[in-house]
Tab-separated table of C-alpha atoms in Angstrom:
chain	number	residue	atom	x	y	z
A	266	UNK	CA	-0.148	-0.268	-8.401
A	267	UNK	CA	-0.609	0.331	-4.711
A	268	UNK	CA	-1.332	-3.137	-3.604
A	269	UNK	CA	-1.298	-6.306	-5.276
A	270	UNK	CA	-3.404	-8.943	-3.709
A	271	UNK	CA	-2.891	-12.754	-5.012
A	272	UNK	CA	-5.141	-15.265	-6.331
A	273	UNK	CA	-6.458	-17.703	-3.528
A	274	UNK	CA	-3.759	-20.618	-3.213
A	275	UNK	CA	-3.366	-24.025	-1.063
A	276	UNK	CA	-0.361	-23.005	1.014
A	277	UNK	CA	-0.726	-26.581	3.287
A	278	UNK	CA	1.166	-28.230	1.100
A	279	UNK	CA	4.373	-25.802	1.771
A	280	UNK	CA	4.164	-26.893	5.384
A	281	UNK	CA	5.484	-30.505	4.412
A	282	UNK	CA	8.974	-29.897	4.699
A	283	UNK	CA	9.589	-26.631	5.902
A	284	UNK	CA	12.262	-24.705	8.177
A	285	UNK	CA	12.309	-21.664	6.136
A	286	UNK	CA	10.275	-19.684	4.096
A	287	UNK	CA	10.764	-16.862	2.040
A	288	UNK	CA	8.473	-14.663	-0.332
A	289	UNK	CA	10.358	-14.030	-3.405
A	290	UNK	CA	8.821	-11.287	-6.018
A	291	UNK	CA	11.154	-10.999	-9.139
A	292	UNK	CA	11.192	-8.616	-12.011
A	293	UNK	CA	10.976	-5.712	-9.610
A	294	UNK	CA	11.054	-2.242	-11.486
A	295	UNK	CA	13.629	-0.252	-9.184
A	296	UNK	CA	13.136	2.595	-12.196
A	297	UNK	CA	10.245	3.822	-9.534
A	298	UNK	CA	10.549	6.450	-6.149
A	299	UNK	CA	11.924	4.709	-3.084
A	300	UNK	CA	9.290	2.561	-1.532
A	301	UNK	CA	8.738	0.251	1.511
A	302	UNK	CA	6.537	-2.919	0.317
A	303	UNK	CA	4.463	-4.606	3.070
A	304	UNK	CA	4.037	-8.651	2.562
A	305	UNK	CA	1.106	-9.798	4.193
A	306	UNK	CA	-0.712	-13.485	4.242
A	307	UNK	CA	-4.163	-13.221	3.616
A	308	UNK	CA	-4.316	-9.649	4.472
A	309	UNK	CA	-6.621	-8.994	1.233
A	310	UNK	CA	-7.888	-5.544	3.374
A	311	UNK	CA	-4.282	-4.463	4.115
A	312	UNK	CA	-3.100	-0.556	3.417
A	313	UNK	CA	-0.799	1.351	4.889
A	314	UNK	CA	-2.043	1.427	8.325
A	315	UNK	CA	-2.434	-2.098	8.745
A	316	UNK	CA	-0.758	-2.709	11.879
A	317	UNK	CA	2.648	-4.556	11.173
A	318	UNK	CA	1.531	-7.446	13.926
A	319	UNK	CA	2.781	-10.815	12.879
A	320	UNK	CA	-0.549	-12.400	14.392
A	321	UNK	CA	-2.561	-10.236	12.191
A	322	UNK	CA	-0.649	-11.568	8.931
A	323	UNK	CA	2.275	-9.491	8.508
A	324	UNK	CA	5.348	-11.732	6.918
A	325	UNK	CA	7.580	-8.535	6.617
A	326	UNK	CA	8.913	-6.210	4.406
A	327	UNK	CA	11.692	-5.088	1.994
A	328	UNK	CA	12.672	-1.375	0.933
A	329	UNK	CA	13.474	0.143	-2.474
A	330	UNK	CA	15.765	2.151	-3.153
A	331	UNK	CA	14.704	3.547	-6.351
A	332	UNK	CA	15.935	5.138	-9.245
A	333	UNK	CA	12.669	6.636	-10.031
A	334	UNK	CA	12.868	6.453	-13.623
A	335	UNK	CA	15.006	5.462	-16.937
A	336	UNK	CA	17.737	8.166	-17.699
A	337	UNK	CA	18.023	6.861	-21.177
A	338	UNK	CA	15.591	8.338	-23.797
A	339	UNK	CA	12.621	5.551	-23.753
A	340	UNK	CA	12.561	2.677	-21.423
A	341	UNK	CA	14.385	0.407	-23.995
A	342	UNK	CA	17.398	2.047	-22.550
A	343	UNK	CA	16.931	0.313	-19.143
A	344	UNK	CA	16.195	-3.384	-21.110
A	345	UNK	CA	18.995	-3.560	-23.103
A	346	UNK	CA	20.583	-7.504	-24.742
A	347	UNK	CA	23.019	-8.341	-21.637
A	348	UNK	CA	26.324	-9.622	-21.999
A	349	UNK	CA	28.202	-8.788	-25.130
A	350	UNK	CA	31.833	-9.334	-25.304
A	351	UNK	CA	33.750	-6.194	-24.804
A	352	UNK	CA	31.128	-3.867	-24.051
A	353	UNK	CA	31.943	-1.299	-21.018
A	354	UNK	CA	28.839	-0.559	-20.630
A	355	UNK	CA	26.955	-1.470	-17.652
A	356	UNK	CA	23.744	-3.126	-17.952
A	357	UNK	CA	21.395	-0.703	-16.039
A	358	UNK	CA	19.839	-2.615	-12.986
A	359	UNK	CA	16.515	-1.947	-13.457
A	360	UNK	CA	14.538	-4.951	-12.515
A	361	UNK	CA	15.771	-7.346	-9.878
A	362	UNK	CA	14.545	-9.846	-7.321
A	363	UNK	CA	13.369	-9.209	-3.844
A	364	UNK	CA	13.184	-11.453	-0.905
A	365	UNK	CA	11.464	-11.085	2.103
A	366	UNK	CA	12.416	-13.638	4.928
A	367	UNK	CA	9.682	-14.830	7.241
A	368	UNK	CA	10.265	-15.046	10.475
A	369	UNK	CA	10.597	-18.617	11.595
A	370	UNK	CA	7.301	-20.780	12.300
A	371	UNK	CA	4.944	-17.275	11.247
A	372	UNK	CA	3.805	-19.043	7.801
A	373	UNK	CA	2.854	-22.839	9.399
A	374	UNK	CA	1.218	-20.237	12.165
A	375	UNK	CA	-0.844	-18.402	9.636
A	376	UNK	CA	-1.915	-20.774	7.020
A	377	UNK	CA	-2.899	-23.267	9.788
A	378	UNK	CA	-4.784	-19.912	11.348
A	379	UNK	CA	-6.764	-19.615	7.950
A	380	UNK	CA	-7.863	-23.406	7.722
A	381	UNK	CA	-7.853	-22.910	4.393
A	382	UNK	CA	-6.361	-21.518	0.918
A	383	UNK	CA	-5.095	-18.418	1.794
A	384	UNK	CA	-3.544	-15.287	-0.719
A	385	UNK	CA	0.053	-13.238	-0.575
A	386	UNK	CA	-0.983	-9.544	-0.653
A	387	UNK	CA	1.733	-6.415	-0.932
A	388	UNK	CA	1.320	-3.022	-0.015
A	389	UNK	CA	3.431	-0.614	-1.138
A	390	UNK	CA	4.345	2.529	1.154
A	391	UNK	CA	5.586	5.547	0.601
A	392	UNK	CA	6.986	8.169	2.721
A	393	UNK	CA	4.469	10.417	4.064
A	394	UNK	CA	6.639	13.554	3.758
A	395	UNK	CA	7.158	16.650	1.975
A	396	UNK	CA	10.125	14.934	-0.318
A	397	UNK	CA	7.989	12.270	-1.354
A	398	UNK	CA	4.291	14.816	-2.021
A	399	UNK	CA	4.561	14.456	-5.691
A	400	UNK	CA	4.799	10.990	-5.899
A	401	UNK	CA	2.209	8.519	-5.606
A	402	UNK	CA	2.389	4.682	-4.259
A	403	UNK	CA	0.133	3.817	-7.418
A	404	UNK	CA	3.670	4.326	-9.495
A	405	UNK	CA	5.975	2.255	-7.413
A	406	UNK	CA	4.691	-1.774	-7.113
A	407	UNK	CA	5.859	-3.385	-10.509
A	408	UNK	CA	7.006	-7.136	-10.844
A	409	UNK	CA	6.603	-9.988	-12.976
A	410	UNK	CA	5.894	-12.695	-10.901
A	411	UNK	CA	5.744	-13.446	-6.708
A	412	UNK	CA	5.992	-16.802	-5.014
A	413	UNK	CA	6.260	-18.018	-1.429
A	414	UNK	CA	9.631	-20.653	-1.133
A	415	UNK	CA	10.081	-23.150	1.583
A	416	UNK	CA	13.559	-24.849	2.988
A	417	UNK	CA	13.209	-27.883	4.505
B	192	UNK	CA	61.620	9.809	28.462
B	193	UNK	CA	61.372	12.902	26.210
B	194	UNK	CA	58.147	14.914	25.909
B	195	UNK	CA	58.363	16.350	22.617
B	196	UNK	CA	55.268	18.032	20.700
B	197	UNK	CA	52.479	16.057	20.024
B	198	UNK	CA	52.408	13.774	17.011
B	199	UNK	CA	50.278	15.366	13.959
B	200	UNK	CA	48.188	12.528	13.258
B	201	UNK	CA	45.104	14.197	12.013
B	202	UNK	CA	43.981	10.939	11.169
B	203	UNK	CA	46.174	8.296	9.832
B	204	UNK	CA	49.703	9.999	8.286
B	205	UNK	CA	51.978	7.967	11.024
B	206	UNK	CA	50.284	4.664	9.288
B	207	UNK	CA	50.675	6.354	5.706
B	208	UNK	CA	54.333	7.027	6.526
B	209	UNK	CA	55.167	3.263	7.583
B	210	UNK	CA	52.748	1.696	4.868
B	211	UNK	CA	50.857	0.232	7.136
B	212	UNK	CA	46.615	-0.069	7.287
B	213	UNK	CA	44.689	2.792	7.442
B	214	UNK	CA	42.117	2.815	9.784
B	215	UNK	CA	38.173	3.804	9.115
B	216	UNK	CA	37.144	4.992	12.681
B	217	UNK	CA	34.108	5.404	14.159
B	218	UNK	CA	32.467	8.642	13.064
B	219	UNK	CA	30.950	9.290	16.499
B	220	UNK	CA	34.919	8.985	17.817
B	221	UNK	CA	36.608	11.293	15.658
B	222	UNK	CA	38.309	14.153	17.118
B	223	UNK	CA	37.652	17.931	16.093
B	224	UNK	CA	41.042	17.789	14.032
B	225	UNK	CA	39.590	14.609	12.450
B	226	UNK	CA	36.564	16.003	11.712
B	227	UNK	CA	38.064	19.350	10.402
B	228	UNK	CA	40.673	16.796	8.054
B	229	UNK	CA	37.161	15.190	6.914
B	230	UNK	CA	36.172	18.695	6.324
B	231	UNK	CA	38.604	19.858	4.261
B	232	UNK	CA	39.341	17.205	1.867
B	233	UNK	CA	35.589	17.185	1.177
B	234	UNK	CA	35.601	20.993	0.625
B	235	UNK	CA	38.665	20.324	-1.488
B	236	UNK	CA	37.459	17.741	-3.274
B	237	UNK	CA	34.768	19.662	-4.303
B	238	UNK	CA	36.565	22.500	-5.698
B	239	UNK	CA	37.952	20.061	-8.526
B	240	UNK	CA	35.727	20.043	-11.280
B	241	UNK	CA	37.398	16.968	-13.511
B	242	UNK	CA	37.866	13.358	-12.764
B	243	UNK	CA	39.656	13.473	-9.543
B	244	UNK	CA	36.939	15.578	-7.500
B	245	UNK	CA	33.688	15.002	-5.569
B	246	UNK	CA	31.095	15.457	-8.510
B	247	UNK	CA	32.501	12.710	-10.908
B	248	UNK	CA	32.634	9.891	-8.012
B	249	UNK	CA	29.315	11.369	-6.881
B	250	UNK	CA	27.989	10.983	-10.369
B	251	UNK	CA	29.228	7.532	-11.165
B	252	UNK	CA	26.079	5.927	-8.493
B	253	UNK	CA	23.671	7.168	-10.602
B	254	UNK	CA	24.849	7.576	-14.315
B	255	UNK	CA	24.029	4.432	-16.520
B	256	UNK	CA	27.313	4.865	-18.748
B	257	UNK	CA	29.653	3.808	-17.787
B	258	UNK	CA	29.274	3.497	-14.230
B	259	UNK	CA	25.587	2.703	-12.570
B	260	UNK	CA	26.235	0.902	-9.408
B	261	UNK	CA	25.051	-2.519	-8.182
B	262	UNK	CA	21.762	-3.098	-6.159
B	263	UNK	CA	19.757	-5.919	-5.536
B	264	UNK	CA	22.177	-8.529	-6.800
B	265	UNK	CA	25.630	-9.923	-5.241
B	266	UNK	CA	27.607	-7.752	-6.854
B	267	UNK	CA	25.980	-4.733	-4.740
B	268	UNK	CA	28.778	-5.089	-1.779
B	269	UNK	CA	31.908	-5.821	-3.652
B	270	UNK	CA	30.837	-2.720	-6.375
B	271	UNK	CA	30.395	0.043	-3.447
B	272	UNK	CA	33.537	-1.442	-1.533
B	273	UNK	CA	35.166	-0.686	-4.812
B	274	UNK	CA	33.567	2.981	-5.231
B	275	UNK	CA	34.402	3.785	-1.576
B	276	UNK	CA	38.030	3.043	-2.126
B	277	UNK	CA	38.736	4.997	-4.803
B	278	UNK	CA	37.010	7.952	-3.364
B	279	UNK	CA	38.578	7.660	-0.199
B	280	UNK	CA	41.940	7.871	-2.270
B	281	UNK	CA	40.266	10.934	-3.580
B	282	UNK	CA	39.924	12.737	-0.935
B	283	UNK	CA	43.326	11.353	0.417
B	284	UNK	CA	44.452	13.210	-2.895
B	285	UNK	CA	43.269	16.273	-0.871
B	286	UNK	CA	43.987	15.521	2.932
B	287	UNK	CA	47.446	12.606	2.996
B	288	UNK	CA	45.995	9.886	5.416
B	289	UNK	CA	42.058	10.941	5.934
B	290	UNK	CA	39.922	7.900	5.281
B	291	UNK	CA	36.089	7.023	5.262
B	292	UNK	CA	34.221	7.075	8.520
B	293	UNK	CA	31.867	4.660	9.492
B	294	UNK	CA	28.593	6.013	10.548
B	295	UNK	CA	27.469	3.663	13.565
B	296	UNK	CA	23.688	3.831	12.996
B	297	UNK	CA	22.886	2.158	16.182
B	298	UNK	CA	24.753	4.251	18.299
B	299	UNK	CA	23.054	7.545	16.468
B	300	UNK	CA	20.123	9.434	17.191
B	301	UNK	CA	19.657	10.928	14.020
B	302	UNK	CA	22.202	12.462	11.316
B	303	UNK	CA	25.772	12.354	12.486
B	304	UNK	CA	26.380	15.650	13.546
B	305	UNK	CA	29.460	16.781	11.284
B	306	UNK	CA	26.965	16.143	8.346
B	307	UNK	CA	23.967	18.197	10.272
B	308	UNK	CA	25.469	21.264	10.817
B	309	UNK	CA	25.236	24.048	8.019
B	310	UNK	CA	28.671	25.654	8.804
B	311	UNK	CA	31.969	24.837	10.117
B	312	UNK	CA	33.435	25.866	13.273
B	313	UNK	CA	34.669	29.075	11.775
B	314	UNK	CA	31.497	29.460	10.220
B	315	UNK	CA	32.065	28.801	6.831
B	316	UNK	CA	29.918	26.621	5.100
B	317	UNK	CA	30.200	23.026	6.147
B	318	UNK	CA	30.937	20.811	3.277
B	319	UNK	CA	30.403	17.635	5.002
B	320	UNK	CA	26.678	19.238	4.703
B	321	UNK	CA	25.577	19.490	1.284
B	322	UNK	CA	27.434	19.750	-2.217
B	323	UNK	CA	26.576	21.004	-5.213
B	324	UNK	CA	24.799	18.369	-8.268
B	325	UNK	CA	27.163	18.564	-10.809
B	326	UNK	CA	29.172	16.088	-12.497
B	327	UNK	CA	33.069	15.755	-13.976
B	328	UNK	CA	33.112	18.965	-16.474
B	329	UNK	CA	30.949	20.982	-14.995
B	330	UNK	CA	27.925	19.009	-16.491
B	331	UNK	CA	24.261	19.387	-15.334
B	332	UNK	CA	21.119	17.404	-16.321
B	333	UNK	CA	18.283	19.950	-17.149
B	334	UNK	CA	15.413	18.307	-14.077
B	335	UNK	CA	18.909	18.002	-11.621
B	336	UNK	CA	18.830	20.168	-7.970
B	337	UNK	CA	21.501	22.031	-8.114
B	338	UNK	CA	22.556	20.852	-4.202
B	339	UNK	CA	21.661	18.229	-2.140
B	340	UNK	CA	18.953	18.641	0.658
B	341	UNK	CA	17.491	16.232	3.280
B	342	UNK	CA	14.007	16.974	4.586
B	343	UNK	CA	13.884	18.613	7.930
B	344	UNK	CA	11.344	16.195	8.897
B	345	UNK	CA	12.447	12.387	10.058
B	346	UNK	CA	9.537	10.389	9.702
B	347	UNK	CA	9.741	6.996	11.426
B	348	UNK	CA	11.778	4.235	9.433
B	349	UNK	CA	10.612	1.070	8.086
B	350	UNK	CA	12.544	-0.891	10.267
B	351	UNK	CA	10.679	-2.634	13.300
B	352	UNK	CA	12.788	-0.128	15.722
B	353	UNK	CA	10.956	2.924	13.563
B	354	UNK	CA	14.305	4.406	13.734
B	355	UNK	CA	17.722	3.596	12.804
B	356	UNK	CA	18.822	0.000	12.551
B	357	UNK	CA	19.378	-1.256	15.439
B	358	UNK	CA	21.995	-3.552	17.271
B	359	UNK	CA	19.428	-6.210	17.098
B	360	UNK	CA	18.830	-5.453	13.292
B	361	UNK	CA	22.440	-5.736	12.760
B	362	UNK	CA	23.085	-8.847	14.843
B	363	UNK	CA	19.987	-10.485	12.565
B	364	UNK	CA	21.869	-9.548	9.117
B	365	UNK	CA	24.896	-10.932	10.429
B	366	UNK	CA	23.820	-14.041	11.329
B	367	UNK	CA	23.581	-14.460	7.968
B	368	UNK	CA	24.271	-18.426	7.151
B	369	UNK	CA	25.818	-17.381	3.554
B	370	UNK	CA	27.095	-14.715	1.363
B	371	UNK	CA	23.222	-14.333	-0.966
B	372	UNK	CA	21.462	-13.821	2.374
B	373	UNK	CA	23.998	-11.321	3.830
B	374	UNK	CA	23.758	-8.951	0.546
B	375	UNK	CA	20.030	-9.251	0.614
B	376	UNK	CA	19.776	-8.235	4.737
B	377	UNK	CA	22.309	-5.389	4.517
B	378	UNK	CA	20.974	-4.287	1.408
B	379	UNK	CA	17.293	-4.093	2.275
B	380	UNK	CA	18.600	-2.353	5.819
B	381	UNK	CA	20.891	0.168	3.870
B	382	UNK	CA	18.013	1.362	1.699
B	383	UNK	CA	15.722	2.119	4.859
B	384	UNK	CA	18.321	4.577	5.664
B	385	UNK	CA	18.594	5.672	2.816
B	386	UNK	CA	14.873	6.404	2.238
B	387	UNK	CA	14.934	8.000	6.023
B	388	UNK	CA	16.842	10.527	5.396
B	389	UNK	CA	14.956	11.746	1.809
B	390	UNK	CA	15.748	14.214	-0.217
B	391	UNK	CA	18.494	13.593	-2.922
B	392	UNK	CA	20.090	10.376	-0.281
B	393	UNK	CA	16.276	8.587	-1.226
B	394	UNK	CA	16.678	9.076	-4.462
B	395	UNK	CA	19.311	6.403	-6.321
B	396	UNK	CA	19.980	9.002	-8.990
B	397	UNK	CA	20.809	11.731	-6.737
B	398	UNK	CA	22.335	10.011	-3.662
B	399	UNK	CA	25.927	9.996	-4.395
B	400	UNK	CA	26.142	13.600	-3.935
B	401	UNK	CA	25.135	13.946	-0.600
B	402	UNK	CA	28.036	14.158	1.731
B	403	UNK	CA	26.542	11.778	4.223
B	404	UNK	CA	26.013	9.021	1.896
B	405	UNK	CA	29.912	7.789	2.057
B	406	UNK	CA	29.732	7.112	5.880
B	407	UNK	CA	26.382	5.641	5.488
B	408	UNK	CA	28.448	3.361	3.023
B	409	UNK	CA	31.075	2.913	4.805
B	410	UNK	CA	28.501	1.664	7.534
B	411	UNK	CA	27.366	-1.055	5.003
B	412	UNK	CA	30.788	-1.697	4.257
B	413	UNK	CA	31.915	-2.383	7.693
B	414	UNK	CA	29.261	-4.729	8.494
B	415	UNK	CA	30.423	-6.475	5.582
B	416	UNK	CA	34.343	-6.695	6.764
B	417	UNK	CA	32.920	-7.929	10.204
B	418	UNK	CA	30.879	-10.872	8.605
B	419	UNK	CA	33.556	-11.614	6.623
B	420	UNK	CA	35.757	-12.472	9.918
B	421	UNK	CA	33.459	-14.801	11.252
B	422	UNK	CA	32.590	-16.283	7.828
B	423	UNK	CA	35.488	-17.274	6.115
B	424	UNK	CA	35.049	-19.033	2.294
B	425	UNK	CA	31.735	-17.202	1.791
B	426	UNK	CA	32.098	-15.303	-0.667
B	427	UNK	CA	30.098	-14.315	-4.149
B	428	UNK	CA	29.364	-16.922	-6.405
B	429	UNK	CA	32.468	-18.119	-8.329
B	430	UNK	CA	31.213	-16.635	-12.026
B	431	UNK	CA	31.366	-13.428	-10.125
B	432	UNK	CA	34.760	-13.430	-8.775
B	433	UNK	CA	36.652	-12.325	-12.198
B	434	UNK	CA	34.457	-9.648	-12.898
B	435	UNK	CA	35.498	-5.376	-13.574
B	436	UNK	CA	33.364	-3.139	-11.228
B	437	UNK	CA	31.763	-1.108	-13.871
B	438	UNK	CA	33.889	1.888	-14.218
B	439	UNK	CA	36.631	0.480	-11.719
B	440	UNK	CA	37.223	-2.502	-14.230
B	441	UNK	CA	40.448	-3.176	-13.627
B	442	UNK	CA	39.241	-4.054	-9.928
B	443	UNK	CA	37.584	-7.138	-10.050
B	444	UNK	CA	35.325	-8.846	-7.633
B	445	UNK	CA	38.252	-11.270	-6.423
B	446	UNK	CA	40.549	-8.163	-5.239
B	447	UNK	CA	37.519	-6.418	-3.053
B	448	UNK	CA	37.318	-9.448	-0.765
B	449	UNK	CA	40.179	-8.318	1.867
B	450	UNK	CA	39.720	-5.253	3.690
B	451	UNK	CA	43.746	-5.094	4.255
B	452	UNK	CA	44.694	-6.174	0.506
B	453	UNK	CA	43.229	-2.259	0.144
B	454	UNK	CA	45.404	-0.703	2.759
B	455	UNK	CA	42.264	-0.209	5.390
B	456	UNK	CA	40.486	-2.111	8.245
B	457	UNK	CA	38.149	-0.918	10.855
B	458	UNK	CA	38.636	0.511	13.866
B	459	UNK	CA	35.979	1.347	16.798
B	460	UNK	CA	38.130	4.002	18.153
B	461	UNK	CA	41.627	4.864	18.913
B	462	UNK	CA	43.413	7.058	21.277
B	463	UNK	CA	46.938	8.643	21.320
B	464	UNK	CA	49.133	8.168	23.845
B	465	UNK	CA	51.700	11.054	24.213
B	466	UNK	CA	55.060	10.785	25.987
């Protein structure tokens, strides 16, 4: 997918206790082309030329470096059982967790902004250049799960 | 006071002779007999076509077995401090004393430019440029390039600055407060370049290969070493420490976390003072 825009969610609550937040997105498929992913709150119109403006919702971002895809013969290759006792081989890194740290105060700033339950939206990005023409960023956003993580 | 010639010290063989450190200087600093040192244990490097040349470190970022290197988890700065040392003995294998340079992104408009130019000084093709995609043996996968290429086109980074990182991006990674948010900042900066410059260097596969990838590492490296000064006891989690890097397994986590244990530190420059 190109974007992924979240469910509506009561974010207020995160604003309890909170010096830090981070968005966390885990089971990231790095098997994809190189990618930047934009994190926006409430940004459910957000593309590529959204202006990165913190005001306007922008949280941040975090880059892939991809692999672009499995060397092994089928995907199974890349999930393989971890961990077995004498076994050289490395597990192949193929999904992983990202974290995007918000700049301080932004989420308390935006949430309080929307009055109301607000949604997590990504947009992934792709090089606009020759290298990158024959891929597409429908290929690159792939995770499991994405949540927004408060230290008090 | 005698004035005798001029020590040779392309780039570190006084320190190599007394055992001491080797320094990893500033790439911008290097002199033109540095660079031509650099130069020529790359080109040499590449000549050898088994396990001691360019193609089977190159290969060992992006092969699954038995190498594959570390992103996105703590092991990714204690794995590539572990593949940059044994390449740097590589090419020291070549050229007695040459080490890694650190490509100062900050301080750099665009590609350094001993890894920009197409040929040498005496015209010859410059090695530090592009290499040839081909692994230990001679081997080739049937979709690889058979060189590396960067786009001529730099499109604007992802980093707020649009360009390289810069001294402000650095000073926010290393602020850091602990070791999992240092790997995560200097990771997620280190693939921006990476993507930046395109061609086989944006692609994990490929990236290895391209000359300009080791002081790009070295780079990440550094920053690393630096935080490390200021942050003493932070170091990977502790179920980490014991383990092999991959294919280096006899290194483990534990021996990658002192610069000098591995016979380098950093340097920002250094001049020689003749008598």
């Amino acid at each position: 997918m190109a974007t992924f825009d979240s469910e509506s969610f009561p974010a207020q609550p995160l604003l309890d206790d909170y010096a830090r937040a981070d968005v966390e997105l885990h089971g990231v498929d790095l098997a994809v082309p190189s990618y930047e992913g934009r994190v926006f709150l409430n940004r459910p119109d957000a593309d590529r030329d959204t202006p990165l403006d913190r005001d306007g919702g922008y949280l941040g971002s975090f880059f892939i470096f991809g692999k672009v895809n499995c060397w092994g013969d089928d995907d199974a290759h890349c999930t393989p059982a971890s961990g077995r006792k004498f076994d050289r081989r490395r597990n192949p890194t193929r999904y992983a967790k990202v974290r995007v740290r918000t700049p301080e105060g932004l989420l308390r700033q935006l949430v309080e902004q929307a009055g109301g339950d607000v949604s997590l939206n990504v947009v992934a990005v792709i090089p606009d250049r020759e290298d990158y023409a024959r891929y597409s960023p429908e290929d690159v956003l792939s995770f499991s799960r994405a949540s927004i993580v408060t230290y008090g | 006071m005698a004035n005798g010639s001029p020590p040779e010290d392309r780039t570190n063989v006084s320190r190599e002779d007394v055992g001491d450190v080797k320094h990893r200087k500033r790439l911008s600093t290097l002199t033109e007999d540095e660079v031509a040192a650099l130069r020529e244990a790359y080109r040499k490097a590449q000549e050898v076509s088994d396990s001691r040349g360019y193609g089977h470190f190159a290969a060992l970022h992006g092969f699954p077995d038995p190498g594959y290197c570390e992103h996105r988890n703590q092991l990714f700065l204690p794995w590539h401090r572990g593949y940059l040392y044994f390449f740097e003995q590589a090419l020291q294998d070549q050229v007695p004393g040459v080490t890694l340079p650190w490509w100062d992104w900050p301080g750099s408009d665009g590609i350094p430019a001993a890894f920009a130019v197409e040929q040498d000084p005496s015209g010859e093709p410059n090695p530090l440029y592009d290499a040839p995609v081909v692994a230990a043996g001679g081997f080739r996968g049937p979709d690889w390039p058979e060189r590396t290429a960067r786009p001529a086109e730099r499109t604007p980074t992802w980093l707020p600055s649009r360009g390289l990182p810069s001294q402000d991006d650095i000073d926010e990674v290393l602020n850091a407060a602990n070791y999992d948010d240092l790997t995560f900042a200097i990771e997620n900066l280190h693939n921006a370049v990476h993507v930046w410059i395109g061609g086989e260097m944006g692609d994990q596969r490929f990236a290895g290969w391209d000359p300009v990838f080791w002081a790009h590492h070295t780079m990440v490296d550094r920053l690393w070493a630096i935080w490390q000064v200021s942050n003493p006891g932070h170091i990977p989690r502790r179920e980490h420490l014991g383990k092999g890097l991959g294919y280096f397994k006899d290194m483990t986590v534990q021996d990658t976390l002192n610069v000098t244990d591995l016979g380098y530190d950093y340097a920002a420059g250094e001049v020689l003072v003749h008598g």
